mmCIF file of C-alpha atoms in Angstrom:
data_model
loop_
_atom_site.group_PDB
_atom_site.id
_atom_site.type_symbol
_atom_site.label_atom_id
_atom_site.label_comp_id
_atom_site.label_asym_id
_atom_site.label_seq_id
_atom_site.Cartn_x
_atom_site.Cartn_y
_atom_site.Cartn_z
ATOM 1 C CA UNK A 1 -0.028 0.050 -0.001
ATOM 2 C CA UNK A 2 2.823 2.387 0.884
ATOM 3 C CA UNK A 3 4.620 1.588 -2.412
ATOM 4 C CA UNK A 4 1.447 2.264 -4.338
ATOM 5 C CA UNK A 5 0.834 5.597 -2.451
ATOM 6 C CA UNK A 6 4.484 6.637 -3.029
ATOM 7 C CA UNK A 7 4.181 5.766 -6.783
ATOM 8 C CA UNK A 8 0.955 7.769 -7.106
ATOM 9 C CA UNK A 9 2.503 10.799 -5.320
ATOM 10 C CA UNK A 10 5.558 10.644 -7.553
ATOM 11 C CA UNK A 11 3.385 10.378 -10.635
ATOM 12 C CA UNK A 12 1.387 13.427 -9.512
ATOM 13 C CA UNK A 13 4.611 15.397 -8.869
ATOM 14 C CA UNK A 14 5.879 14.424 -12.317
ATOM 15 C CA UNK A 15 2.731 15.759 -13.859
ATOM 16 C CA UNK A 16 2.958 19.016 -11.978
ATOM 17 C CA UNK A 17 6.620 19.450 -13.041
ATOM 18 C CA UNK A 18 5.798 18.758 -16.698
ATOM 19 C CA UNK A 19 3.102 21.360 -16.531
ATOM 20 C CA UNK A 20 5.342 24.163 -15.568
ATOM 21 C CA UNK A 21 5.786 26.696 -18.306
ATOM 22 C CA UNK A 22 2.561 25.641 -20.156
ATOM 23 C CA UNK A 23 3.561 22.158 -21.038
ATOM 24 C CA UNK A 24 7.371 22.634 -21.018
ATOM 25 C CA UNK A 25 9.868 20.794 -18.707
ATOM 26 C CA UNK A 26 11.992 22.906 -16.379
ATOM 27 C CA UNK A 27 15.391 21.262 -16.364
ATOM 28 C CA UNK A 28 17.722 21.442 -13.257
ATOM 29 C CA UNK A 29 21.240 22.667 -13.724
ATOM 30 C CA UNK A 30 23.574 19.670 -13.926
ATOM 31 C CA UNK A 31 26.778 21.324 -12.672
ATOM 32 C CA UNK A 32 28.761 19.203 -15.112
ATOM 33 C CA UNK A 33 32.482 18.677 -14.466
ATOM 34 C CA UNK A 34 34.644 17.639 -17.393
ATOM 35 C CA UNK A 35 38.039 15.856 -17.311
ATOM 36 C CA UNK A 36 41.449 17.360 -18.292
ATOM 37 C CA UNK A 37 44.376 15.191 -19.341
ATOM 38 C CA UNK A 38 46.009 16.113 -16.042
ATOM 39 C CA UNK A 39 43.401 14.251 -14.013
ATOM 40 C CA UNK A 40 41.759 17.448 -12.895
ATOM 41 C CA UNK A 41 38.185 18.356 -13.431
ATOM 42 C CA UNK A 42 36.950 21.663 -15.102
ATOM 43 C CA UNK A 43 33.412 23.089 -14.444
ATOM 44 C CA UNK A 44 31.643 22.974 -17.804
ATOM 45 C CA UNK A 45 30.181 26.472 -17.459
ATOM 46 C CA UNK A 46 32.761 29.232 -16.916
ATOM 47 C CA UNK A 47 32.283 32.929 -16.441
ATOM 48 C CA UNK A 48 34.089 34.789 -19.083
ATOM 49 C CA UNK A 49 35.337 38.263 -18.162
ATOM 50 C CA UNK A 50 34.131 41.162 -20.066
ATOM 51 C CA UNK A 51 36.274 43.838 -22.027
ATOM 52 C CA UNK A 52 34.887 46.433 -19.590
ATOM 53 C CA UNK A 53 37.417 46.266 -16.859
ATOM 54 C CA UNK A 54 35.452 48.621 -14.623
ATOM 55 C CA UNK A 55 32.460 46.211 -14.505
ATOM 56 C CA UNK A 56 34.492 43.114 -13.748
ATOM 57 C CA UNK A 57 34.658 43.001 -9.932
ATOM 58 C CA UNK A 58 30.893 43.313 -9.476
ATOM 59 C CA UNK A 59 30.163 40.921 -12.347
ATOM 60 C CA UNK A 60 32.536 38.249 -11.087
ATOM 61 C CA UNK A 61 31.247 38.539 -7.611
ATOM 62 C CA UNK A 62 27.644 38.174 -8.876
ATOM 63 C CA UNK A 63 28.734 35.103 -10.793
ATOM 64 C CA UNK A 64 30.321 33.493 -7.806
ATOM 65 C CA UNK A 65 27.205 34.175 -5.690
ATOM 66 C CA UNK A 66 25.086 32.639 -8.408
ATOM 67 C CA UNK A 67 27.125 29.475 -8.248
ATOM 68 C CA UNK A 68 29.921 29.724 -10.789
ATOM 69 C CA UNK A 69 33.156 28.030 -9.810
ATOM 70 C CA UNK A 70 35.118 28.590 -13.052
ATOM 71 C CA UNK A 71 36.389 32.057 -13.955
ATOM 72 C CA UNK A 72 38.130 32.740 -17.252
ATOM 73 C CA UNK A 73 40.125 35.923 -17.497
ATOM 74 C CA UNK A 74 43.254 37.209 -19.274
ATOM 75 C CA UNK A 75 46.192 39.540 -18.876
ATOM 76 C CA UNK A 76 44.789 41.502 -21.780
ATOM 77 C CA UNK A 77 41.086 41.374 -22.482
ATOM 78 C CA UNK A 78 40.879 41.472 -26.304
ATOM 79 C CA UNK A 79 38.752 39.774 -28.835
ATOM 80 C CA UNK A 80 38.666 41.431 -32.161
ATOM 81 C CA UNK A 81 40.551 44.648 -33.081
ATOM 82 C CA UNK A 82 38.565 46.026 -36.010
ATOM 83 C CA UNK A 83 41.073 48.811 -36.623
ATOM 84 C CA UNK A 84 44.155 49.800 -34.814
ATOM 85 C CA UNK A 85 42.618 53.202 -34.349
ATOM 86 C CA UNK A 86 40.011 51.708 -32.035
ATOM 87 C CA UNK A 87 42.220 49.135 -30.387
ATOM 88 C CA UNK A 88 41.928 50.765 -27.036
ATOM 89 C CA UNK A 89 38.109 50.369 -27.151
ATOM 90 C CA UNK A 90 38.295 46.621 -27.606
ATOM 91 C CA UNK A 91 41.275 45.838 -25.400
ATOM 92 C CA UNK A 92 41.449 46.380 -21.709
ATOM 93 C CA UNK A 93 44.031 45.819 -18.980
ATOM 94 C CA UNK A 94 43.036 45.302 -15.341
ATOM 95 C CA UNK A 95 40.619 42.468 -15.348
ATOM 96 C CA UNK A 96 42.915 40.267 -13.312
ATOM 97 C CA UNK A 97 42.998 42.521 -10.254
ATOM 98 C CA UNK A 98 39.175 42.889 -10.377
ATOM 99 C CA UNK A 99 38.855 39.047 -10.579
ATOM 100 C CA UNK A 100 41.134 38.693 -7.543
ATOM 101 C CA UNK A 101 39.266 41.237 -5.459
ATOM 102 C CA UNK A 102 35.931 39.633 -6.377
ATOM 103 C CA UNK A 103 37.133 36.162 -5.329
ATOM 104 C CA UNK A 104 38.521 37.579 -2.061
ATOM 105 C CA UNK A 105 35.159 39.326 -1.279
ATOM 106 C CA UNK A 106 33.211 36.257 -2.047
ATOM 107 C CA UNK A 107 34.661 34.340 0.835
ATOM 108 C CA UNK A 108 34.709 31.144 -1.199
ATOM 109 C CA UNK A 109 37.883 29.083 -0.628
ATOM 110 C CA UNK A 110 40.422 29.298 -3.393
ATOM 111 C CA UNK A 111 40.542 25.548 -3.863
ATOM 112 C CA UNK A 112 36.825 25.551 -4.915
ATOM 113 C CA UNK A 113 37.370 28.008 -7.794
ATOM 114 C CA UNK A 114 38.884 27.028 -11.097
ATOM 115 C CA UNK A 115 40.874 30.078 -12.441
ATOM 116 C CA UNK A 116 42.126 30.470 -16.006
ATOM 117 C CA UNK A 117 44.217 33.360 -17.299
ATOM 118 C CA UNK A 118 46.388 33.817 -20.364
ATOM 119 C CA UNK A 119 49.860 34.809 -21.471
ATOM 120 C CA UNK A 120 49.725 38.004 -23.567
ATOM 121 C CA UNK A 121 51.544 38.362 -26.872
ATOM 122 C CA UNK A 122 54.167 40.865 -25.615
ATOM 123 C CA UNK A 123 55.553 38.180 -23.244
ATOM 124 C CA UNK A 124 56.289 35.433 -25.678
ATOM 125 C CA UNK A 125 60.089 35.404 -25.409
ATOM 126 C CA UNK A 126 60.969 32.469 -23.221
ATOM 127 C CA UNK A 127 62.804 34.709 -20.771
ATOM 128 C CA UNK A 128 59.668 36.814 -20.264
ATOM 129 C CA UNK A 129 57.176 33.940 -19.557
ATOM 130 C CA UNK A 130 57.949 33.411 -15.844
ATOM 131 C CA UNK A 131 57.770 37.078 -14.979
ATOM 132 C CA UNK A 132 54.448 37.417 -17.003
ATOM 133 C CA UNK A 133 52.934 34.538 -15.035
ATOM 134 C CA UNK A 134 54.200 35.883 -11.716
ATOM 135 C CA UNK A 135 52.539 39.277 -12.555
ATOM 136 C CA UNK A 136 49.205 37.542 -13.228
ATOM 137 C CA UNK A 137 49.414 35.527 -10.029
ATOM 138 C CA UNK A 138 50.078 38.731 -8.070
ATOM 139 C CA UNK A 139 47.169 40.538 -9.616
ATOM 140 C CA UNK A 140 44.836 37.579 -9.112
ATOM 141 C CA UNK A 141 46.067 37.359 -5.489
ATOM 142 C CA UNK A 142 46.728 33.612 -5.754
ATOM 143 C CA UNK A 143 49.904 31.367 -5.725
ATOM 144 C CA UNK A 144 48.797 29.119 -8.567
ATOM 145 C CA UNK A 145 46.529 28.869 -11.632
ATOM 146 C CA UNK A 146 44.306 26.012 -12.508
ATOM 147 C CA UNK A 147 44.922 26.695 -16.225
ATOM 148 C CA UNK A 148 47.298 29.040 -17.984
ATOM 149 C CA UNK A 149 46.795 29.517 -21.752
ATOM 150 C CA UNK A 150 48.931 31.007 -24.496
ATOM 151 C CA UNK A 151 46.406 33.616 -25.739
ATOM 152 C CA UNK A 152 47.540 33.663 -29.439
ATOM 153 C CA UNK A 153 50.397 31.885 -31.368
ATOM 154 C CA UNK A 154 51.847 35.257 -32.471
ATOM 155 C CA UNK A 155 54.337 37.481 -30.699
ATOM 156 C CA UNK A 156 54.297 41.199 -30.145
ATOM 157 C CA UNK A 157 57.327 43.313 -29.396
ATOM 158 C CA UNK A 158 58.367 42.859 -25.711
ATOM 159 C CA UNK A 159 58.127 45.700 -23.186
ATOM 160 C CA UNK A 160 55.454 47.564 -21.230
ATOM 161 C CA UNK A 161 53.151 48.316 -24.194
ATOM 162 C CA UNK A 162 50.455 45.670 -24.527
ATOM 163 C CA UNK A 163 49.639 46.888 -28.022
ATOM 164 C CA UNK A 164 53.042 48.021 -29.223
ATOM 165 C CA UNK A 165 52.780 50.270 -32.296
ATOM 166 C CA UNK A 166 55.398 51.547 -34.617
ATOM 167 C CA UNK A 167 55.693 55.050 -36.247
ATOM 168 C CA UNK A 168 53.557 53.657 -39.086
ATOM 169 C CA UNK A 169 50.734 52.922 -36.601
ATOM 170 C CA UNK A 170 50.978 49.121 -37.038
ATOM 171 C CA UNK A 171 51.448 46.599 -34.283
ATOM 172 C CA UNK A 172 55.115 45.697 -33.816
ATOM 173 C CA UNK A 173 55.580 41.971 -33.965
ATOM 174 C CA UNK A 174 58.341 39.807 -32.556
ATOM 175 C CA UNK A 175 57.730 36.479 -34.391
ATOM 176 C CA UNK A 176 61.408 36.187 -35.474
ATOM 177 C CA UNK A 177 62.587 36.186 -31.826
ATOM 178 C CA UNK A 178 59.703 34.346 -30.198
ATOM 179 C CA UNK A 179 58.453 31.214 -31.797
ATOM 180 C CA UNK A 180 55.379 29.808 -30.199
ATOM 181 C CA UNK A 181 57.028 26.421 -29.554
ATOM 182 C CA UNK A 182 59.812 28.020 -27.590
ATOM 183 C CA UNK A 183 57.163 30.087 -25.663
ATOM 184 C CA UNK A 184 55.380 26.778 -24.945
ATOM 185 C CA UNK A 185 58.534 25.066 -23.693
ATOM 186 C CA UNK A 186 58.937 28.005 -21.213
ATOM 187 C CA UNK A 187 55.350 27.424 -20.076
ATOM 188 C CA UNK A 188 56.134 23.766 -19.523
ATOM 189 C CA UNK A 189 58.769 24.782 -17.071
ATOM 190 C CA UNK A 190 56.190 26.802 -15.119
ATOM 191 C CA UNK A 191 53.791 23.925 -15.163
ATOM 192 C CA UNK A 192 56.496 21.539 -13.796
ATOM 193 C CA UNK A 193 57.306 24.075 -11.120
ATOM 194 C CA UNK A 194 53.669 23.947 -9.867
ATOM 195 C CA UNK A 195 52.681 27.580 -10.691
ATOM 196 C CA UNK A 196 49.959 26.364 -12.934
ATOM 197 C CA UNK A 197 48.244 22.994 -12.617
ATOM 198 C CA UNK A 198 47.584 22.812 -16.398
ATOM 199 C CA UNK A 199 48.730 24.631 -19.549
ATOM 200 C CA UNK A 200 47.073 25.105 -22.804
ATOM 201 C CA UNK A 201 46.565 27.372 -25.910
ATOM 202 C CA UNK A 202 44.086 29.484 -27.600
ATOM 203 C CA UNK A 203 43.339 30.500 -31.203
ATOM 204 C CA UNK A 204 45.726 27.983 -32.890
ATOM 205 C CA UNK A 205 45.175 26.325 -36.205
ATOM 206 C CA UNK A 206 45.423 22.554 -36.698
ATOM 207 C CA UNK A 207 48.815 22.861 -38.321
ATOM 208 C CA UNK A 208 50.076 24.929 -35.389
ATOM 209 C CA UNK A 209 48.661 22.350 -32.970
ATOM 210 C CA UNK A 210 50.329 19.488 -34.834
ATOM 211 C CA UNK A 211 53.703 21.179 -34.796
ATOM 212 C CA UNK A 212 53.410 21.998 -31.075
ATOM 213 C CA UNK A 213 52.641 18.349 -30.266
ATOM 214 C CA UNK A 214 55.526 17.099 -32.443
ATOM 215 C CA UNK A 215 58.165 19.538 -31.065
ATOM 216 C CA UNK A 216 57.207 19.804 -27.349
ATOM 217 C CA UNK A 217 56.806 17.444 -24.311
ATOM 218 C CA UNK A 218 53.569 18.441 -22.544
ATOM 219 C CA UNK A 219 50.296 17.873 -24.443
ATOM 220 C CA UNK A 220 48.127 20.985 -24.000
ATOM 221 C CA UNK A 221 45.312 20.347 -21.449
ATOM 222 C CA UNK A 222 42.964 22.700 -23.292
ATOM 223 C CA UNK A 223 42.480 24.680 -26.446
ATOM 224 C CA UNK A 224 40.179 27.697 -26.251
ATOM 225 C CA UNK A 225 38.717 28.759 -29.473
ATOM 226 C CA UNK A 226 35.677 30.308 -31.151
ATOM 227 C CA UNK A 227 33.031 27.697 -31.284
ATOM 228 C CA UNK A 228 29.187 27.818 -31.350
ATOM 229 C CA UNK A 229 26.381 26.186 -33.348
ATOM 230 C CA UNK A 230 27.116 28.424 -36.454
ATOM 231 C CA UNK A 231 30.822 27.379 -36.295
ATOM 232 C CA UNK A 232 30.912 23.849 -35.123
ATOM 233 C CA UNK A 233 34.323 22.663 -36.491
ATOM 234 C CA UNK A 234 33.359 18.965 -35.836
ATOM 235 C CA UNK A 235 36.504 17.481 -37.528
ATOM 236 C CA UNK A 236 38.806 19.846 -35.470
ATOM 237 C CA UNK A 237 37.071 19.051 -32.211
ATOM 238 C CA UNK A 238 37.131 15.351 -32.858
ATOM 239 C CA UNK A 239 40.888 15.607 -33.548
ATOM 240 C CA UNK A 240 41.209 17.197 -30.053
ATOM 241 C CA UNK A 241 39.341 14.370 -28.472
ATOM 242 C CA UNK A 242 41.743 11.893 -30.127
ATOM 243 C CA UNK A 243 44.679 13.762 -28.687
ATOM 244 C CA UNK A 244 43.183 14.191 -25.245
ATOM 245 C CA UNK A 245 42.892 17.871 -25.473
ATOM 246 C CA UNK A 246 39.872 19.534 -23.855
ATOM 247 C CA UNK A 247 38.098 22.111 -26.024
ATOM 248 C CA UNK A 248 36.847 25.413 -24.525
ATOM 249 C CA UNK A 249 34.232 27.509 -26.341
ATOM 250 C CA UNK A 250 34.682 31.294 -26.240
ATOM 251 C CA UNK A 251 31.998 33.300 -27.901
ATOM 252 C CA UNK A 252 29.520 30.496 -27.424
ATOM 253 C CA UNK A 253 26.750 32.866 -28.590
ATOM 254 C CA UNK A 254 28.520 33.759 -31.874
ATOM 255 C CA UNK A 255 27.672 37.279 -32.974
ATOM 256 C CA UNK A 256 25.904 38.319 -29.795
ATOM 257 C CA UNK A 257 28.941 40.301 -28.885
ATOM 258 C CA UNK A 258 28.714 43.792 -30.321
ATOM 259 C CA UNK A 259 32.455 43.962 -31.113
ATOM 260 C CA UNK A 260 31.999 41.474 -33.931
ATOM 261 C CA UNK A 261 31.128 43.787 -36.748
ATOM 262 C CA UNK A 262 31.053 40.934 -39.387
ATOM 263 C CA UNK A 263 28.045 39.579 -37.465
ATOM 264 C CA UNK A 264 25.922 42.664 -37.155
ATOM 265 C CA UNK A 265 24.096 42.627 -40.489
ATOM 266 C CA UNK A 266 22.288 39.313 -39.791
ATOM 267 C CA UNK A 267 20.096 37.731 -37.244
ATOM 268 C CA UNK A 268 21.534 36.734 -33.829
ATOM 269 C CA UNK A 269 22.670 33.139 -33.215
ATOM 270 C CA UNK A 270 20.735 32.917 -29.977
ATOM 271 C CA UNK A 271 17.554 33.783 -32.050
ATOM 272 C CA UNK A 272 18.033 30.999 -34.505
ATOM 273 C CA UNK A 273 14.682 29.270 -34.912
ATOM 274 C CA UNK A 274 16.068 25.866 -34.266
ATOM 275 C CA UNK A 275 17.561 26.758 -30.917
ATOM 276 C CA UNK A 276 14.482 28.755 -29.783
ATOM 277 C CA UNK A 277 12.148 25.857 -30.701
ATOM 278 C CA UNK A 278 14.195 23.303 -28.914
ATOM 279 C CA UNK A 279 14.330 25.591 -25.898
ATOM 280 C CA UNK A 280 10.540 25.775 -25.608
ATOM 281 C CA UNK A 281 10.420 22.094 -24.595
ATOM 282 C CA UNK A 282 12.613 22.765 -21.562
ATOM 283 C CA UNK A 283 11.511 26.361 -20.725
ATOM 284 C CA UNK A 284 14.925 27.583 -21.876
ATOM 285 C CA UNK A 285 15.984 30.318 -24.191
ATOM 286 C CA UNK A 286 18.184 30.023 -27.410
ATOM 287 C CA UNK A 287 21.305 31.088 -25.531
ATOM 288 C CA UNK A 288 20.854 28.274 -22.979
ATOM 289 C CA UNK A 289 20.271 25.757 -25.654
ATOM 290 C CA UNK A 290 23.555 26.867 -27.473
ATOM 291 C CA UNK A 291 25.380 26.274 -24.100
ATOM 292 C CA UNK A 292 23.833 22.858 -23.603
ATOM 293 C CA UNK A 293 24.856 21.812 -27.098
ATOM 294 C CA UNK A 294 28.476 22.808 -26.291
ATOM 295 C CA UNK A 295 28.504 20.972 -22.984
ATOM 296 C CA UNK A 296 26.827 17.878 -24.374
ATOM 297 C CA UNK A 297 29.526 17.944 -27.138
ATOM 298 C CA UNK A 298 32.177 17.602 -24.306
ATOM 299 C CA UNK A 299 33.292 21.137 -24.200
ATOM 300 C CA UNK A 300 33.386 23.847 -21.528
ATOM 301 C CA UNK A 301 31.541 27.008 -22.341
ATOM 302 C CA UNK A 302 32.467 30.557 -21.502
ATOM 303 C CA UNK A 303 29.594 32.945 -21.701
ATOM 304 C CA UNK A 304 29.912 36.605 -20.753
ATOM 305 C CA UNK A 305 27.455 38.983 -19.156
ATOM 306 C CA UNK A 306 27.328 41.903 -16.722
ATOM 307 C CA UNK A 307 23.547 41.531 -16.124
ATOM 308 C CA UNK A 308 22.682 39.448 -12.878
ATOM 309 C CA UNK A 309 19.696 37.726 -14.478
ATOM 310 C CA UNK A 310 21.641 36.713 -17.585
ATOM 311 C CA UNK A 311 24.548 35.561 -15.444
ATOM 312 C CA UNK A 312 22.293 33.105 -13.726
ATOM 313 C CA UNK A 313 20.504 32.197 -16.913
ATOM 314 C CA UNK A 314 23.854 31.182 -18.516
ATOM 315 C CA UNK A 315 24.621 28.922 -15.540
ATOM 316 C CA UNK A 316 21.332 27.260 -16.130
ATOM 317 C CA UNK A 317 22.461 26.354 -19.678
ATOM 318 C CA UNK A 318 23.855 23.142 -18.303
ATOM 319 C CA UNK A 319 21.038 20.635 -19.033
ATOM 320 C CA UNK A 320 20.603 17.530 -21.221
ATOM 321 C CA UNK A 321 19.382 17.609 -24.788
ATOM 322 C CA UNK A 322 18.053 14.613 -26.668
ATOM 323 C CA UNK A 323 19.996 12.925 -29.404
ATOM 324 C CA UNK A 324 17.629 14.121 -32.145
ATOM 325 C CA UNK A 325 17.928 17.669 -30.796
ATOM 326 C CA UNK A 326 21.766 17.482 -30.999
ATOM 327 C CA UNK A 327 21.284 16.328 -34.561
ATOM 328 C CA UNK A 328 18.997 19.213 -35.354
ATOM 329 C CA UNK A 329 21.617 21.713 -34.069
ATOM 330 C CA UNK A 330 24.279 20.064 -36.109
ATOM 331 C CA UNK A 331 22.283 20.836 -39.204
ATOM 332 C CA UNK A 332 22.405 24.705 -38.516
ATOM 333 C CA UNK A 333 26.124 24.834 -38.854
ATOM 334 C CA UNK A 334 26.930 27.874 -41.102
ATOM 335 C CA UNK A 335 30.710 27.880 -40.731
ATOM 336 C CA UNK A 336 30.579 31.454 -39.744
ATOM 337 C CA UNK A 337 33.651 32.850 -37.865
ATOM 338 C CA UNK A 338 33.372 36.260 -36.349
ATOM 339 C CA UNK A 339 36.742 36.610 -34.648
ATOM 340 C CA UNK A 340 39.808 36.873 -36.868
ATOM 341 C CA UNK A 341 42.273 39.734 -36.213
ATOM 342 C CA UNK A 342 44.793 38.480 -38.829
ATOM 343 C CA UNK A 343 44.957 41.872 -40.538
ATOM 344 C CA UNK A 344 46.023 43.698 -37.413
ATOM 345 C CA UNK A 345 48.134 41.140 -35.518
ATOM 346 C CA UNK A 346 50.690 40.418 -38.259
ATOM 347 C CA UNK A 347 49.701 36.739 -38.307
ATOM 348 C CA UNK A 348 47.468 34.733 -40.560
ATOM 349 C CA UNK A 349 45.177 32.846 -38.124
ATOM 350 C CA UNK A 350 43.017 29.784 -38.716
ATOM 351 C CA UNK A 351 44.370 29.038 -42.230
ATOM 352 C CA UNK A 352 43.301 25.376 -42.190
ATOM 353 C CA UNK A 353 39.993 25.738 -40.180
ATOM 354 C CA UNK A 354 36.460 26.281 -41.150
ATOM 355 C CA UNK A 355 35.111 29.804 -41.393
ATOM 356 C CA UNK A 356 38.415 31.271 -42.639
ATOM 357 C CA UNK A 357 37.660 34.008 -45.231
#
């Protein structure tokens, strides 16, 4: 009798839950943790820091209060320099100190937060890597990083200028003196010294990745790259799985970021009819479905926001999609890349990848 009563109560509860949102299902956040090749786990949803340094402390604190335990920042917050004349608008320095202050104010133990930051292009000479890492550790107010990434494979002129420009107004590069393999070998030393528990890269092509694996000792734990339902790069992500390299998705909402001028004269990814329609079933929006697609593909996702409600909504993008829904999302791949600063960085990025124009 007790078993029958319990079964009936459970059935009624299920009916009530399934009726929430006019016939939709409200899915609980899964708090997915994904493995790195170091044996560590990385929270699938990370909080990506914004290019507005002044807003960072409050936003990161809000994210930590909402439940994020993975913060992704950088020495230099930069995505896409449209022209060198407006480089200052799209690049900001000072996010690391803001992240450090927010973590301290949160009261959450350091051991419970996964922190990623990145080596900037002006510190690619092997002799500069250790000092650059130490500066980031100081600004973040921590004695180790969970993940340290090489932000780009190209090198800028060393020194205090983060965007060093010559008399012609162009960025001064240093690729003849700072090959990314040598930079990586310097990062390997910092990894072995325990300053960072894992090292990885960002914005590399497949050819650059293959050369790095061939000529170095430590396999990158992660590769952070532009990835979203309109730029799925399935062959490249499968290659990473074969090599044991975790994929991280920056710009998981594609052209939602206003700095991507190439994505302004079209509809927004998060408004794609397929994503929106799938979301209705779960009482989720298109952005949350885009995140769920990434996580179910085995990737960590790094959404950005300064708005408290959206910060929480993004964390709730960790839910399970059905196989047929994943297949429907696979069909909307447009091979659209929005982030390519090749013309300004003195380096031809993504030459063998989808979406290269």
